[in-house]
Every structure is written in C-alpha cells, then in structure tokens.
Coordinates of C-alpha atoms in Angstrom, one line a residue:
Chain A
X1 CA 36.3 -3.2 -20.9
X2 CA 33.8 -1.7 -18.5
X3 CA 35.2 1.7 -19.2
X4 CA 35.5 1.3 -22.9
X5 CA 34.4 4.4 -24.8
X6 CA 31.5 4.6 -27.1
X7 CA 32.2 4.5 -30.8
X8 CA 33.5 1.8 -33.1
X9 CA 35.7 -1.2 -32.3
X10 CA 37.4 -3.5 -34.8
X11 CA 39.1 -6.8 -34.0
X12 CA 41.5 -8.0 -36.7
X13 CA 44.6 -10.1 -37.3
X14 CA 47.2 -10.0 -40.0
X15 CA 46.8 -13.7 -40.7
X16 CA 43.4 -13.1 -42.3
X17 CA 43.0 -12.2 -45.9
X18 CA 39.7 -10.4 -45.2
X19 CA 41.4 -8.3 -42.5
X20 CA 44.1 -7.3 -45.1
X21 CA 41.3 -6.6 -47.5
X22 CA 39.5 -4.2 -45.2
X23 CA 42.6 -2.3 -44.0
X24 CA 41.8 0.7 -46.2
X25 CA 38.3 0.7 -44.9
X26 CA 39.6 0.8 -41.3
X27 CA 41.9 3.7 -42.3
X28 CA 38.9 5.6 -43.8
X29 CA 36.8 5.0 -40.6
X30 CA 39.8 6.3 -38.5
X31 CA 40.0 9.3 -40.7
X32 CA 36.4 10.3 -40.1
X33 CA 37.3 11.1 -36.5
X34 CA 34.7 9.0 -34.8
X35 CA 36.1 7.2 -31.7
X36 CA 37.6 4.1 -33.1
X37 CA 39.6 1.4 -31.4
X38 CA 41.3 -1.3 -33.4
X39 CA 42.5 -4.4 -31.6
X40 CA 45.0 -6.7 -33.4
X41 CA 45.4 -10.3 -32.3
X42 CA 48.6 -11.4 -33.9
X43 CA 50.7 -8.4 -35.0
X44 CA 50.7 -5.0 -33.2
X45 CA 52.0 -3.4 -36.4
X46 CA 48.9 -4.4 -38.3
X47 CA 47.1 -2.7 -40.1
X48 CA 50.3 -1.2 -41.5
X49 CA 50.9 2.5 -40.9
X50 CA 47.8 3.0 -38.8
X51 CA 48.2 4.9 -35.5
X52 CA 46.7 3.9 -32.2
X53 CA 46.3 0.2 -32.9
X54 CA 45.9 -1.7 -29.6
X55 CA 48.0 -4.8 -29.1
X56 CA 45.6 -7.7 -28.2
X57 CA 48.0 -10.5 -28.7
X58 CA 47.1 -11.6 -25.1
X59 CA 43.5 -11.8 -26.5
X60 CA 42.0 -10.3 -23.5
X61 CA 39.8 -7.8 -25.4
X62 CA 38.9 -10.4 -28.0
X63 CA 37.7 -12.7 -25.1
X64 CA 35.8 -9.9 -23.4
X65 CA 34.1 -9.0 -26.6
X66 CA 33.3 -12.6 -27.3
X67 CA 34.7 -12.4 -30.7
X68 CA 34.3 -15.5 -32.9
X69 CA 35.4 -14.2 -36.3
X70 CA 37.8 -11.5 -37.6
X71 CA 37.3 -8.9 -38.7
X72 CA 34.6 -8.1 -36.3
X73 CA 33.2 -4.5 -36.2
X74 CA 31.3 -3.3 -33.2
X75 CA 29.4 -0.1 -32.4
X76 CA 28.9 0.9 -28.8
X77 CA 26.5 3.5 -27.5
X78 CA 25.9 4.6 -23.9
X79 CA 28.4 2.1 -22.6
X80 CA 26.9 -0.9 -24.4
X81 CA 27.2 -2.7 -27.6
X82 CA 24.4 -2.0 -30.0
X83 CA 25.5 -3.7 -33.3
X84 CA 28.2 -5.9 -34.7
X85 CA 29.2 -7.2 -38.1
X86 CA 31.5 -10.2 -39.1
X87 CA 33.8 -10.5 -42.0
X88 CA 33.4 -7.9 -44.8
X89 CA 30.0 -7.1 -46.0
X90 CA 29.6 -3.6 -47.5
X91 CA 25.9 -3.3 -46.6
X92 CA 26.4 -4.4 -43.0
X93 CA 29.4 -2.1 -42.5
X94 CA 27.6 0.9 -44.0
X95 CA 24.6 0.2 -41.9
X96 CA 26.6 -0.2 -38.7
X97 CA 28.8 2.9 -39.3
X98 CA 26.2 5.1 -41.0
X99 CA 28.8 5.9 -43.6
X100 CA 28.1 5.2 -47.3
X101 CA 30.5 4.3 -50.0
X102 CA 32.8 2.2 -47.9
X103 CA 35.4 -0.1 -49.5
X104 CA 35.3 1.2 -53.0
X105 CA 36.7 -1.4 -55.4
X106 CA 36.2 -4.2 -52.9
X107 CA 33.8 -7.1 -53.4
X108 CA 30.4 -6.8 -51.8
X109 CA 31.1 -9.6 -49.4
X110 CA 34.0 -11.7 -48.2
X111 CA 33.8 -14.0 -45.2
X112 CA 36.3 -13.5 -42.4
X113 CA 38.5 -16.0 -40.5
X114 CA 38.2 -17.6 -37.1
X115 CA 39.2 -15.5 -34.1
X116 CA 42.4 -16.6 -32.4
X117 CA 40.4 -16.4 -29.1
X118 CA 38.3 -19.4 -30.1
X119 CA 41.0 -21.7 -31.5
X120 CA 40.9 -25.1 -29.9
X121 CA 41.8 -25.0 -26.2
X122 CA 42.4 -21.2 -26.3
X123 CA 38.9 -20.2 -25.1
X124 CA 39.2 -22.1 -21.8
X125 CA 42.7 -20.7 -21.3
X126 CA 41.2 -17.2 -21.7
X127 CA 38.2 -18.1 -19.5
X128 CA 40.6 -19.2 -16.8
X129 CA 42.7 -16.1 -17.2
X130 CA 40.2 -13.3 -17.7
X131 CA 36.7 -14.7 -17.0
X132 CA 34.6 -16.2 -14.3
X133 CA 35.1 -19.9 -13.6
X134 CA 32.6 -22.2 -11.9
X135 CA 35.2 -24.1 -9.9
X136 CA 35.0 -24.0 -6.1
X137 CA 37.9 -26.3 -5.2
X138 CA 40.5 -24.4 -3.3
X139 CA 43.6 -23.1 -5.0
X140 CA 47.0 -24.6 -4.3
X141 CA 49.6 -22.0 -5.1
X142 CA 53.0 -22.7 -6.4
X143 CA 55.9 -20.6 -7.6
X144 CA 56.8 -20.3 -11.2
X145 CA 60.1 -21.7 -10.2
X146 CA 58.5 -24.9 -9.0
X147 CA 57.6 -28.0 -11.1
X148 CA 53.9 -28.6 -10.6
X149 CA 54.3 -32.3 -11.3
X150 CA 56.7 -32.6 -8.4
X151 CA 54.4 -30.5 -6.3
X152 CA 51.7 -33.0 -6.9
X153 CA 54.0 -35.9 -5.9
X154 CA 55.0 -34.1 -2.7
X155 CA 51.4 -33.5 -1.8
X156 CA 50.6 -37.2 -2.2
X157 CA 48.1 -36.6 -5.1
X158 CA 49.5 -39.3 -7.4
X159 CA 49.5 -43.0 -7.7
X160 CA 53.2 -43.1 -8.2
X161 CA 53.2 -41.9 -11.8
X162 CA 53.3 -38.3 -12.8
X163 CA 50.0 -36.5 -13.2
X164 CA 48.8 -33.7 -15.5
X165 CA 48.7 -30.5 -13.3
X166 CA 45.0 -29.6 -12.7
X167 CA 45.0 -26.0 -13.8
X168 CA 41.8 -24.0 -14.4
X169 CA 42.0 -24.1 -18.2
X170 CA 42.4 -27.9 -18.2
X171 CA 39.5 -28.3 -15.7
X172 CA 37.3 -26.0 -17.7
X173 CA 38.0 -28.1 -20.8
X174 CA 37.2 -31.3 -18.9
X175 CA 33.9 -29.9 -17.7
X176 CA 32.9 -29.3 -21.3
X177 CA 32.7 -33.1 -21.5
X178 CA 29.5 -33.2 -19.4
X179 CA 26.4 -31.1 -19.2
X180 CA 26.2 -31.8 -15.5
X181 CA 26.6 -28.9 -13.0
X182 CA 30.2 -28.8 -11.6
X183 CA 28.7 -28.4 -8.1
X184 CA 26.5 -31.5 -8.4
X185 CA 27.5 -34.2 -5.9
X186 CA 28.2 -37.5 -7.6
X187 CA 28.4 -39.5 -4.4
X188 CA 30.2 -40.1 -1.2
X189 CA 33.6 -41.5 -1.6
X190 CA 35.0 -44.1 0.8
X191 CA 36.9 -44.6 3.0
X192 CA 36.7 -41.0 4.4
X193 CA 33.1 -40.7 3.2
X194 CA 33.6 -37.4 1.5
X195 CA 31.4 -35.7 -1.0
X196 CA 32.6 -35.8 -4.6
X197 CA 31.3 -33.2 -7.0
X198 CA 31.4 -33.3 -10.8
X199 CA 34.2 -30.7 -10.4
X200 CA 36.3 -33.0 -8.3
X201 CA 35.8 -35.8 -10.8
X202 CA 36.9 -33.4 -13.5
X203 CA 40.0 -32.4 -11.6
X204 CA 41.1 -36.0 -11.0
X205 CA 40.3 -36.8 -14.7
X206 CA 42.6 -34.0 -15.7
X207 CA 45.3 -35.5 -13.5
X208 CA 44.8 -38.9 -14.9
X209 CA 45.2 -37.6 -18.5
X210 CA 41.6 -38.0 -19.7
X211 CA 40.1 -36.2 -22.6
X212 CA 36.8 -34.3 -22.0
X213 CA 34.8 -36.8 -24.1
X214 CA 35.7 -39.5 -21.6
X215 CA 33.7 -37.7 -18.9
X216 CA 30.4 -39.5 -19.4
X217 CA 32.2 -42.8 -18.9
X218 CA 34.2 -41.6 -16.0
X219 CA 31.1 -40.3 -14.2
X220 CA 29.3 -43.6 -14.8
X221 CA 32.3 -45.5 -13.5
X222 CA 32.3 -43.4 -10.3
X223 CA 28.6 -43.9 -9.8
X224 CA 28.9 -47.6 -10.3
X225 CA 31.7 -47.9 -7.9
X226 CA 29.6 -46.1 -5.3
X227 CA 26.7 -48.6 -5.7
X228 CA 26.5 -50.4 -2.3
X229 CA 26.5 -53.7 -4.1
X230 CA 30.0 -52.9 -5.4
X231 CA 31.3 -52.4 -1.8
X232 CA 34.1 -50.0 -2.8
X233 CA 35.0 -49.5 0.8
X234 CA 35.6 -53.1 1.5
X235 CA 37.4 -53.6 -1.8
X236 CA 39.8 -50.9 -0.9
X237 CA 40.5 -52.2 2.6
X238 CA 40.9 -55.8 1.7
X239 CA 44.1 -57.9 2.2
X240 CA 43.2 -59.4 -1.1
X241 CA 44.7 -58.5 -4.5
X242 CA 41.6 -56.9 -6.0
X243 CA 40.6 -53.5 -7.2
X244 CA 38.0 -52.2 -9.6
X245 CA 38.0 -53.7 -13.1
X246 CA 35.9 -51.7 -15.6
X247 CA 34.3 -53.1 -18.8
X248 CA 32.8 -50.5 -21.1
X249 CA 30.0 -51.3 -23.6
X250 CA 28.0 -49.4 -26.1
X251 CA 28.6 -46.9 -29.0
X252 CA 30.7 -44.7 -26.8
X253 CA 33.6 -47.2 -26.9
X254 CA 34.0 -46.5 -30.6
X255 CA 33.4 -42.8 -30.3
X256 CA 36.2 -42.3 -27.8
X257 CA 38.6 -44.8 -29.4
X258 CA 38.7 -47.4 -26.6
X259 CA 40.6 -50.6 -27.2
X260 CA 38.8 -54.0 -27.3
X261 CA 41.3 -55.7 -29.6
X262 CA 44.9 -56.5 -29.5
X263 CA 46.5 -55.9 -26.1
X264 CA 43.2 -54.5 -24.8
X265 CA 44.2 -55.4 -21.2
X266 CA 47.6 -53.8 -21.7
X267 CA 49.1 -50.4 -22.2
X268 CA 48.9 -48.0 -25.0
X269 CA 45.3 -46.7 -25.3
X270 CA 44.6 -43.4 -23.7
X271 CA 40.9 -44.0 -22.9
X272 CA 41.5 -47.4 -21.4
X273 CA 44.4 -46.2 -19.4
X274 CA 43.1 -42.9 -18.1
X275 CA 39.4 -43.8 -17.3
X276 CA 40.5 -46.6 -14.9
X277 CA 43.2 -44.4 -13.5
X278 CA 40.7 -41.6 -12.7
X279 CA 38.6 -43.8 -10.5
X280 CA 41.7 -44.8 -8.5
X281 CA 42.8 -41.2 -8.2
X282 CA 39.4 -40.2 -6.9
X283 CA 39.5 -43.0 -4.3
X284 CA 42.9 -41.8 -3.3
X285 CA 42.4 -38.1 -3.3
X286 CA 38.8 -37.5 -2.5
X287 CA 38.2 -40.7 -0.5
X288 CA 41.6 -40.8 1.2
X289 CA 42.2 -44.4 0.3
X290 CA 45.9 -44.9 0.2
X291 CA 48.1 -48.1 0.2
X292 CA 49.5 -48.9 3.6
X293 CA 46.9 -46.9 5.3
X294 CA 43.3 -48.0 4.7
X295 CA 44.3 -50.0 1.7
X296 CA 45.7 -53.1 3.3
X297 CA 46.4 -55.2 0.3
X298 CA 49.1 -57.8 0.9
X299 CA 50.3 -57.6 -2.7
X300 CA 47.8 -55.5 -4.7
X301 CA 48.1 -55.9 -8.4
X302 CA 49.3 -53.8 -11.3
X303 CA 45.6 -53.2 -12.3
X304 CA 45.3 -51.0 -9.3
X305 CA 46.9 -48.3 -11.4
X306 CA 44.2 -48.7 -14.0
X307 CA 42.1 -51.7 -15.2
X308 CA 39.6 -50.7 -17.9
X309 CA 38.8 -52.0 -21.4
X310 CA 35.9 -52.3 -23.8
X311 CA 34.0 -55.3 -25.2
X312 CA 34.3 -56.1 -28.9
X313 CA 30.7 -55.7 -30.1
X314 CA 31.5 -56.1 -33.8
X315 CA 30.2 -59.7 -33.9
X316 CA 26.4 -59.5 -34.0
X317 CA 26.1 -63.2 -32.9
X318 CA 27.5 -62.4 -29.5
X319 CA 25.2 -60.7 -27.1
X320 CA 27.2 -57.9 -25.4
X321 CA 27.8 -58.1 -21.6
X322 CA 25.7 -55.1 -20.7
X323 CA 22.7 -56.4 -22.8
X324 CA 23.0 -59.8 -21.1
X325 CA 22.8 -57.8 -17.8
X326 CA 19.6 -56.0 -18.7
X327 CA 20.7 -52.9 -20.6
X328 CA 18.9 -52.1 -23.9
X329 CA 21.0 -52.7 -27.1
X330 CA 22.6 -49.6 -28.4
X331 CA 22.9 -48.0 -25.0
X332 CA 26.1 -47.3 -23.1
X333 CA 27.0 -49.0 -19.9
X334 CA 29.9 -49.7 -17.6
X335 CA 30.3 -53.0 -15.6
X336 CA 32.5 -53.0 -12.6
X337 CA 34.0 -56.2 -11.3
X338 CA 36.0 -56.6 -8.1
X339 CA 39.1 -58.3 -9.7
X340 CA 42.7 -58.7 -10.1
X341 CA 45.5 -60.1 -12.2
X342 CA 45.2 -62.2 -15.2
X343 CA 45.3 -66.0 -15.6
X344 CA 46.2 -67.2 -19.0
X345 CA 44.2 -69.8 -20.9
X346 CA 45.8 -71.2 -24.1
X347 CA 44.1 -74.0 -25.9
X348 CA 45.1 -74.7 -29.5
X349 CA 43.5 -78.1 -29.9
X350 CA 39.8 -77.8 -28.9
X351 CA 37.7 -77.7 -32.1
X352 CA 34.2 -77.9 -30.6
X353 CA 32.3 -75.9 -28.1
X354 CA 32.1 -79.0 -25.9
X355 CA 35.8 -79.5 -25.9
X356 CA 36.6 -75.8 -25.3
X357 CA 34.1 -75.4 -22.5
X358 CA 35.5 -78.5 -20.7
X359 CA 39.0 -77.2 -21.2
X360 CA 38.2 -73.7 -19.9
X361 CA 36.6 -75.1 -16.9
X362 CA 39.8 -76.8 -15.9
X363 CA 41.4 -73.4 -15.6
X364 CA 38.4 -71.5 -14.2
X365 CA 38.1 -73.6 -11.1
X366 CA 41.6 -72.5 -9.9
X367 CA 40.8 -68.9 -9.1
X368 CA 41.7 -68.0 -5.5
X369 CA 42.2 -71.8 -4.7
X370 CA 41.1 -74.9 -6.6
X371 CA 39.1 -76.1 -3.5
X372 CA 37.4 -72.8 -2.8
X373 CA 34.0 -72.4 -4.4
X374 CA 31.2 -69.7 -4.6
X375 CA 33.7 -67.1 -3.5
X376 CA 35.4 -65.3 -6.4
X377 CA 33.3 -63.8 -9.3
X378 CA 35.5 -63.8 -12.5
X379 CA 35.5 -62.2 -15.9
X380 CA 36.3 -64.6 -18.7
X381 CA 37.7 -62.7 -21.7
X382 CA 37.1 -64.9 -24.7
X383 CA 39.1 -64.1 -27.8
X384 CA 37.5 -63.9 -31.2
X385 CA 39.2 -67.1 -32.3
X386 CA 38.0 -69.0 -29.2
X387 CA 34.6 -67.5 -29.6
X388 CA 34.4 -68.6 -33.2
X389 CA 34.6 -72.3 -32.0
X390 CA 31.5 -71.8 -29.8
X391 CA 29.7 -69.8 -32.5
X392 CA 30.4 -72.5 -35.2
X393 CA 28.6 -75.0 -32.9
X394 CA 25.7 -72.6 -32.5
X395 CA 26.4 -71.7 -28.9
X396 CA 25.3 -68.3 -27.7
X397 CA 26.3 -66.5 -24.5
X398 CA 23.6 -68.3 -22.5
X399 CA 24.8 -71.8 -23.6
X400 CA 28.4 -71.0 -23.1
X401 CA 27.6 -69.8 -19.5
X402 CA 25.4 -72.9 -18.9
X403 CA 28.1 -75.3 -20.0
X404 CA 30.9 -73.5 -18.1
X405 CA 28.8 -73.6 -14.9
X406 CA 28.1 -77.2 -15.5
X407 CA 31.8 -78.1 -16.0
X408 CA 33.0 -76.1 -13.1
X409 CA 30.6 -77.9 -10.7
X410 CA 32.5 -80.7 -8.9
X411 CA 31.8 -83.3 -6.3
X412 CA 32.1 -82.2 -2.7
X413 CA 34.3 -85.2 -1.9
X414 CA 37.1 -83.6 -3.9
X415 CA 36.7 -80.2 -2.3
X416 CA 36.2 -80.7 1.4
X417 CA 38.8 -79.7 3.9
X418 CA 41.5 -82.4 4.0
X419 CA 40.6 -83.9 0.6
X420 CA 43.8 -84.8 -1.4
X421 CA 45.9 -84.0 1.7
X422 CA 45.1 -80.3 1.5
X423 CA 43.5 -78.6 4.6
X424 CA 41.9 -75.8 2.6
X425 CA 38.5 -76.5 1.2
X426 CA 34.7 -76.5 1.7
X427 CA 33.0 -77.6 4.9
X428 CA 33.1 -81.4 5.5
X429 CA 29.3 -81.5 5.5
X430 CA 29.4 -80.8 1.7
X431 CA 31.0 -84.2 1.1
X432 CA 28.1 -85.6 -0.8
X433 CA 27.0 -82.4 -2.6
X434 CA 27.9 -81.2 -6.1
X435 CA 29.5 -77.8 -5.6
X436 CA 29.4 -75.1 -8.3
X437 CA 32.5 -73.0 -8.5
X438 CA 30.6 -69.8 -9.3
X439 CA 27.4 -68.1 -8.2
X440 CA 24.9 -68.9 -11.0
X441 CA 23.5 -65.3 -11.4
X442 CA 26.6 -63.2 -11.5
X443 CA 29.7 -65.3 -10.8
X444 CA 30.9 -65.7 -14.4
X445 CA 31.0 -62.6 -16.6
X446 CA 31.9 -63.3 -20.2
X447 CA 33.5 -60.6 -22.3
X448 CA 34.3 -61.1 -26.0
X449 CA 37.5 -59.1 -26.6
X450 CA 41.2 -59.4 -27.6
X451 CA 43.2 -59.6 -30.8
X452 CA 41.8 -61.4 -33.8
X453 CA 44.6 -63.9 -34.0
X454 CA 45.4 -66.5 -31.3
X455 CA 43.5 -69.3 -29.6
X456 CA 43.9 -67.6 -26.3
X457 CA 41.5 -66.4 -23.6
X458 CA 42.0 -64.8 -20.2
X459 CA 40.5 -65.0 -16.8
X460 CA 40.4 -61.9 -14.6
X461 CA 40.2 -63.3 -11.1
X462 CA 37.9 -62.1 -8.4
X463 CA 37.8 -60.8 -4.8
X464 CA 37.2 -63.2 -2.0
X465 CA 34.5 -60.8 -0.8
X466 CA 32.4 -62.3 -3.5
X467 CA 31.5 -65.1 -1.1
X468 CA 28.9 -62.7 0.4
X469 CA 26.5 -63.4 -2.5
X470 CA 23.8 -60.9 -1.6
X471 CA 26.0 -58.0 -0.5
X472 CA 28.8 -58.0 -3.0
X473 CA 28.3 -58.3 -6.7
X474 CA 29.5 -56.8 -10.0
X475 CA 27.6 -53.7 -10.9
X476 CA 26.4 -52.5 -14.3
X477 CA 25.5 -48.8 -14.8
X478 CA 23.8 -47.6 -17.9
X479 CA 24.4 -44.0 -19.1
Chain B
X1 CA 59.0 -16.7 -14.3
X2 CA 58.7 -16.7 -10.6
X3 CA 55.1 -15.6 -10.7
X4 CA 52.7 -17.4 -8.4
X5 CA 50.6 -20.0 -10.2
X6 CA 48.0 -22.4 -8.9
X7 CA 46.4 -25.8 -9.3
X8 CA 43.0 -26.9 -8.0
X9 CA 42.9 -29.2 -5.0
X10 CA 41.9 -32.7 -6.1
X11 CA 41.3 -33.9 -2.5
X12 CA 38.3 -33.6 -0.1
X13 CA 40.1 -30.5 1.3
X14 CA 40.1 -32.1 4.8
X15 CA 43.7 -31.1 5.4
X16 CA 45.7 -27.9 5.3
X17 CA 47.0 -26.5 2.0
X18 CA 50.4 -26.5 3.7
X19 CA 52.3 -29.7 3.6
X20 CA 52.6 -31.2 7.1
X21 CA 56.0 -32.1 8.3
X22 CA 56.8 -35.7 9.0
X23 CA 55.7 -36.4 12.6
X24 CA 58.4 -36.8 15.2
X25 CA 58.8 -40.5 16.2
X26 CA 56.9 -41.2 19.5
X27 CA 59.8 -43.2 20.9
X28 CA 63.4 -42.7 19.8
X29 CA 64.9 -45.3 22.1
X30 CA 67.6 -47.2 20.2
X31 CA 67.1 -45.2 17.0
X32 CA 70.0 -44.5 14.6
X33 CA 70.6 -40.8 14.4
X34 CA 72.2 -39.2 11.3
X35 CA 74.2 -36.0 11.9
X36 CA 74.5 -34.1 8.7
X37 CA 77.3 -31.6 8.6
X38 CA 76.3 -28.8 6.2
X39 CA 79.9 -27.9 5.6
X40 CA 79.7 -24.5 7.2
X41 CA 82.3 -23.1 9.6
X42 CA 82.3 -24.8 13.0
X43 CA 79.4 -27.1 12.0
X44 CA 81.6 -30.0 13.0
X45 CA 82.1 -28.6 16.5
X46 CA 78.4 -28.5 17.1
X47 CA 77.8 -32.0 15.7
X48 CA 80.8 -33.4 17.7
X49 CA 79.1 -32.3 20.9
X50 CA 75.8 -33.8 19.8
X51 CA 77.5 -37.1 18.9
X52 CA 79.1 -37.3 22.3
X53 CA 75.8 -36.8 24.0
X54 CA 73.8 -39.0 21.8
X55 CA 76.3 -41.8 22.1
X56 CA 76.3 -41.5 25.8
X57 CA 72.5 -41.8 25.7
X58 CA 72.8 -45.1 23.9
X59 CA 72.0 -44.0 20.4
X60 CA 73.8 -45.2 17.3
X61 CA 75.2 -42.1 15.5
X62 CA 76.2 -41.9 11.8
X63 CA 78.0 -38.8 10.4
X64 CA 77.4 -37.3 6.9
X65 CA 78.7 -34.2 5.3
X66 CA 77.5 -32.1 2.4
X67 CA 80.1 -30.9 -0.1
X68 CA 79.0 -27.3 0.3
X69 CA 76.7 -25.3 2.6
X70 CA 75.4 -23.4 -0.4
X71 CA 73.9 -26.4 -2.3
X72 CA 71.5 -29.1 -1.5
X73 CA 72.9 -32.4 -0.2
X74 CA 73.9 -34.7 -3.0
X75 CA 71.5 -37.5 -3.9
X76 CA 73.8 -40.3 -2.6
X77 CA 74.0 -38.6 0.8
X78 CA 70.2 -38.2 1.0
X79 CA 69.8 -41.8 0.0
X80 CA 72.4 -43.0 2.5
X81 CA 70.6 -41.2 5.3
X82 CA 67.2 -42.5 4.3
X83 CA 68.4 -46.1 4.2
X84 CA 70.8 -46.0 7.2
X85 CA 69.2 -43.8 9.8
X86 CA 65.8 -43.1 11.5
X87 CA 66.3 -39.5 12.5
X88 CA 68.4 -36.8 11.0
X89 CA 69.9 -33.7 12.7
X90 CA 71.1 -31.1 10.2
X91 CA 73.8 -29.1 11.8
X92 CA 74.1 -25.3 11.6
X93 CA 77.2 -23.3 12.3
X94 CA 78.6 -19.8 12.9

C-alpha cells in the first residue's frame, strides 16, 4: 500500500446491489485513462468484463484502506489519500473525480453495503494478519500439521480439558472487551509471584472460552483474588478441598447471560463456566500453581475447574449480597469465597421462617466437622421457594442471618474435645461458653439463587483457613 | 498446510519455549526397564545385549516390540510401558 500510485481506487464486491449499480460508472472512469485501481472483495471477475481488477478476496487492501462500506471510492494525490466517498452519490462522485455527468440514468443516491473486512470477527483476523498488534507475549510456534489443542496439553497449559488456542485474532477480540491497556499490570499472581497483565488475562480468557464481554467480570475476579484478605496463595497450597468460588452481582449478570436459576451451580452456561475457569487457568499458567506441585490438595473438588454463578436479583424484597456487603445498588461486583463442594439441604415441611432457620442450622453446623467452630466461612444458597417462606414472615436478609447465627450457636459442653466420645472439638476451656459456628461479620454469606421450583437450598462449604479471622475473609470487589 | 502458525504464551514466560524433556531419575536402583524394539533389522540383537547387562545389574527388564519401525508405537504398547516400567530404552538398529 505504501507504494500505491496516485489516482482513483474503488473497493467493491459482487454481493452488493449498489456495486452492481455503479459498474458502468467504474467502466467509464476506467475509460478516462486516469490511474484507477479496482479491488474486489468476493469475486475477482467482478465487475464483469473489466480489465485489471485486483483480487482482494484476502481483504488485505480493504483492511489497509480501512474500508467500512462498499463501494468506496478514494482519490490519492502525492502518495496520500485526499478524499473518499461511500455508496453511490452522484454529487460526491463527481466532486471526487472532477468528472461531470457520471451515472446517467442512475438514481441520485443509493447507500452501499458493509465491507467484508468489517464483518463480525473479520477485522481482528485482518488486524492479526496484516496490522500492528499490541500483544507482547511471546509467540509459541507450531506447524500447520500440528493440532494446537494438543500442543497446549503437551505444554501443560490446560486444566485437563481442551482449551481454545490463543491466537492473535482471538486475543484481539478479547481485548475489545475492556478499555484497559493490554500492558497494564493487574497484579502479582501466586505462587510464583509473577506479574499478570491485562493481555495475559485476555490470553487465558480466550483459552477458557470466554466472550469479550466477560472481560470486566474476569478482571474484577482476578483483582479480588489478589486482595491479600483472600489469601490466594494459601488457598492454592492448602491440603483442604477449597478453591475460589465466585458470586457475581449487578446488571452485568443479565447483560452477559449468566445463570442464577435452574442448575446455576452446574454445567451449561458459558459465562458461569468460563469466567471461573479463567481464574484457575491464570493461577496455573501465570502463577505456576499446579496440582501435585504447589497445589497440595488431598482431594480438591470439581469446582476447581470452575465455580462461578450469579445471584438472582429479581426479587426486590431480597437485598443482594453485594449491597449487603457495602456496594451501592445497581453497581456490579464479584464476591470471592474460599470454598468447596456442595452440601444438600432439603426441607419440604417447614412453613415458617422460624422452622426453616432452625432446620437449616442443623445442616450448617456440620461443615468441616460438627464440633469445629469459627473456622469455615460458608455460602448458603437459598432457593426462591425457601426464600419465600422467610419473606412471607417478613424476614429480610439481616433477620435471616441473625436467626441462623443464633441457631448455629451451641453449648461448649457439646463441642469440646472428647465430648460425645469424639476427640475432635474445641478447647476444653470452652466448656461453659456458648460457641457460634460462624464468624458474625463474614462467616455466613447468603445468596438467593436456584430454580424456581423445589424446597431445596445448598451450602457451599468453606476453607479451614477461615479460622484466621482477621487475615482470611471473603472479598467483594466492585467494578 | 504445513505453514508455521503461532499462539501467544499464556504463562509468565519463566521457562523456555521448548518443551523440556522428562528429567532422568536421580536413582535408578531397582527400577523396571522397558526395552522397546522398534522392529528394525538387528534391533533385537542390540536389546538382547542390553537385557543381559541390565539383568546382571539387578534391574527388572520387560520387552516390548512395535509392529513396524515406520509407525508410532501402538497405544496399547505405550500404555503398557507407562503402567509397567519406570524407564524405557528405545532400541535402534542397522
């Protein structure tokens, strides 16, 4: 393009009625003898019968000329573009060419069509192929005979499931999901304590299968995980089962189609599945945290592939989790919990808030061990049908929490080491105390979610590291 | 088709772009050694010699043979070696 001659340039495609319309005009311009290059995007034989048409089915020239519509007519002088016209407009074309009487018999004006070079996903492909890219990550070459998915496996980049190969066009598309500079450092990733840029986040998001519009959530998740209070390093190293569990709140959950309803903790929703997976891939790839190495989990849990869901905020009577934790209503936020697994809670007979809270408490006290207290923080996922029982009795989030804390507080004599013939338990000096199961300020996170039918709720257990009340807590990050 | 393509590195780039070979075991005492015959001429002679010397050295030796030297080892042979042996010697010939 740098050496392109002065004169006229037209970019056209056969699959455009306006390009078909102006074909006789193009022929007339050609016949004037002015230097005239015609690039055709979809059919090298179009316009029919015209000599010297340049095949641009690879769209390289269309990309370099930044063409958005066809036909586009450009005039160049002294090595630079001086004027361009889009679609067919007699006045514009006559002014640009300096030739009067163009397109006799044609309408005065007819809009053109979209250029093939700006069709969805195409521009980034062309940018990767012909343009400058902002990515700094080093290139890992592979032969056209190789399967890039298998290459990723063999390089240890995956969590055991196939990844989407992080090619430049995919990374460029992912970076469109955030206004942040690709070179910006998001944080230092444990355990290797390596810098993680927005670009590295995007690369791993591509691999996890994210869409670009998930990027604001993904970036907030990474930043929340790096909050010292979340203790990502310790959570990775632990013998315990736990990993990051992500709850997303705010308008963005609806905008990107997250699942807070039926099967919200299960498979099948792209945003839920890939946002959680991206964090795990970043820990693995950028941070170097791999199972059997620094990750010393005895069992782990299936949620270490991904564990991410949204809260159902459709019931105005229920204060959302992020608002309860200090974020303004209508704002977006992620809350990260150090958690694992799922404990079922099915109660079909409670009909009052009082009955249901007492019933839930029986199950809540069992996390980690029935006689261990003030150690795990848990998420209690309350289904809409269970929530309705509280709501009918006029209980709001604060009252539900109060009652659950009250009913999960038990006499020390039942919990001390040796009580009921079980050595595990709290210190003998707590014999006469009343012992709360959970820390009052952050030990019990309630999330309203799940399918609309079923008197079921669910408990997402917590990491034993939660016993360090001041150092290790769930983290909420607004974005 | 065989053009060179590339992906971007998702890691912290603290290691080489080349994949590192599996490190050699620091101590091979008592290990089980698989001898893989690639089915090329006189491959077995070479491996017979190795088997004699390894056995004399106190190692357990297991023998495997590819169907053809021109193709990769069949999956069942690879899996048998992975599950039954600690070290593999792939024998050449000619």
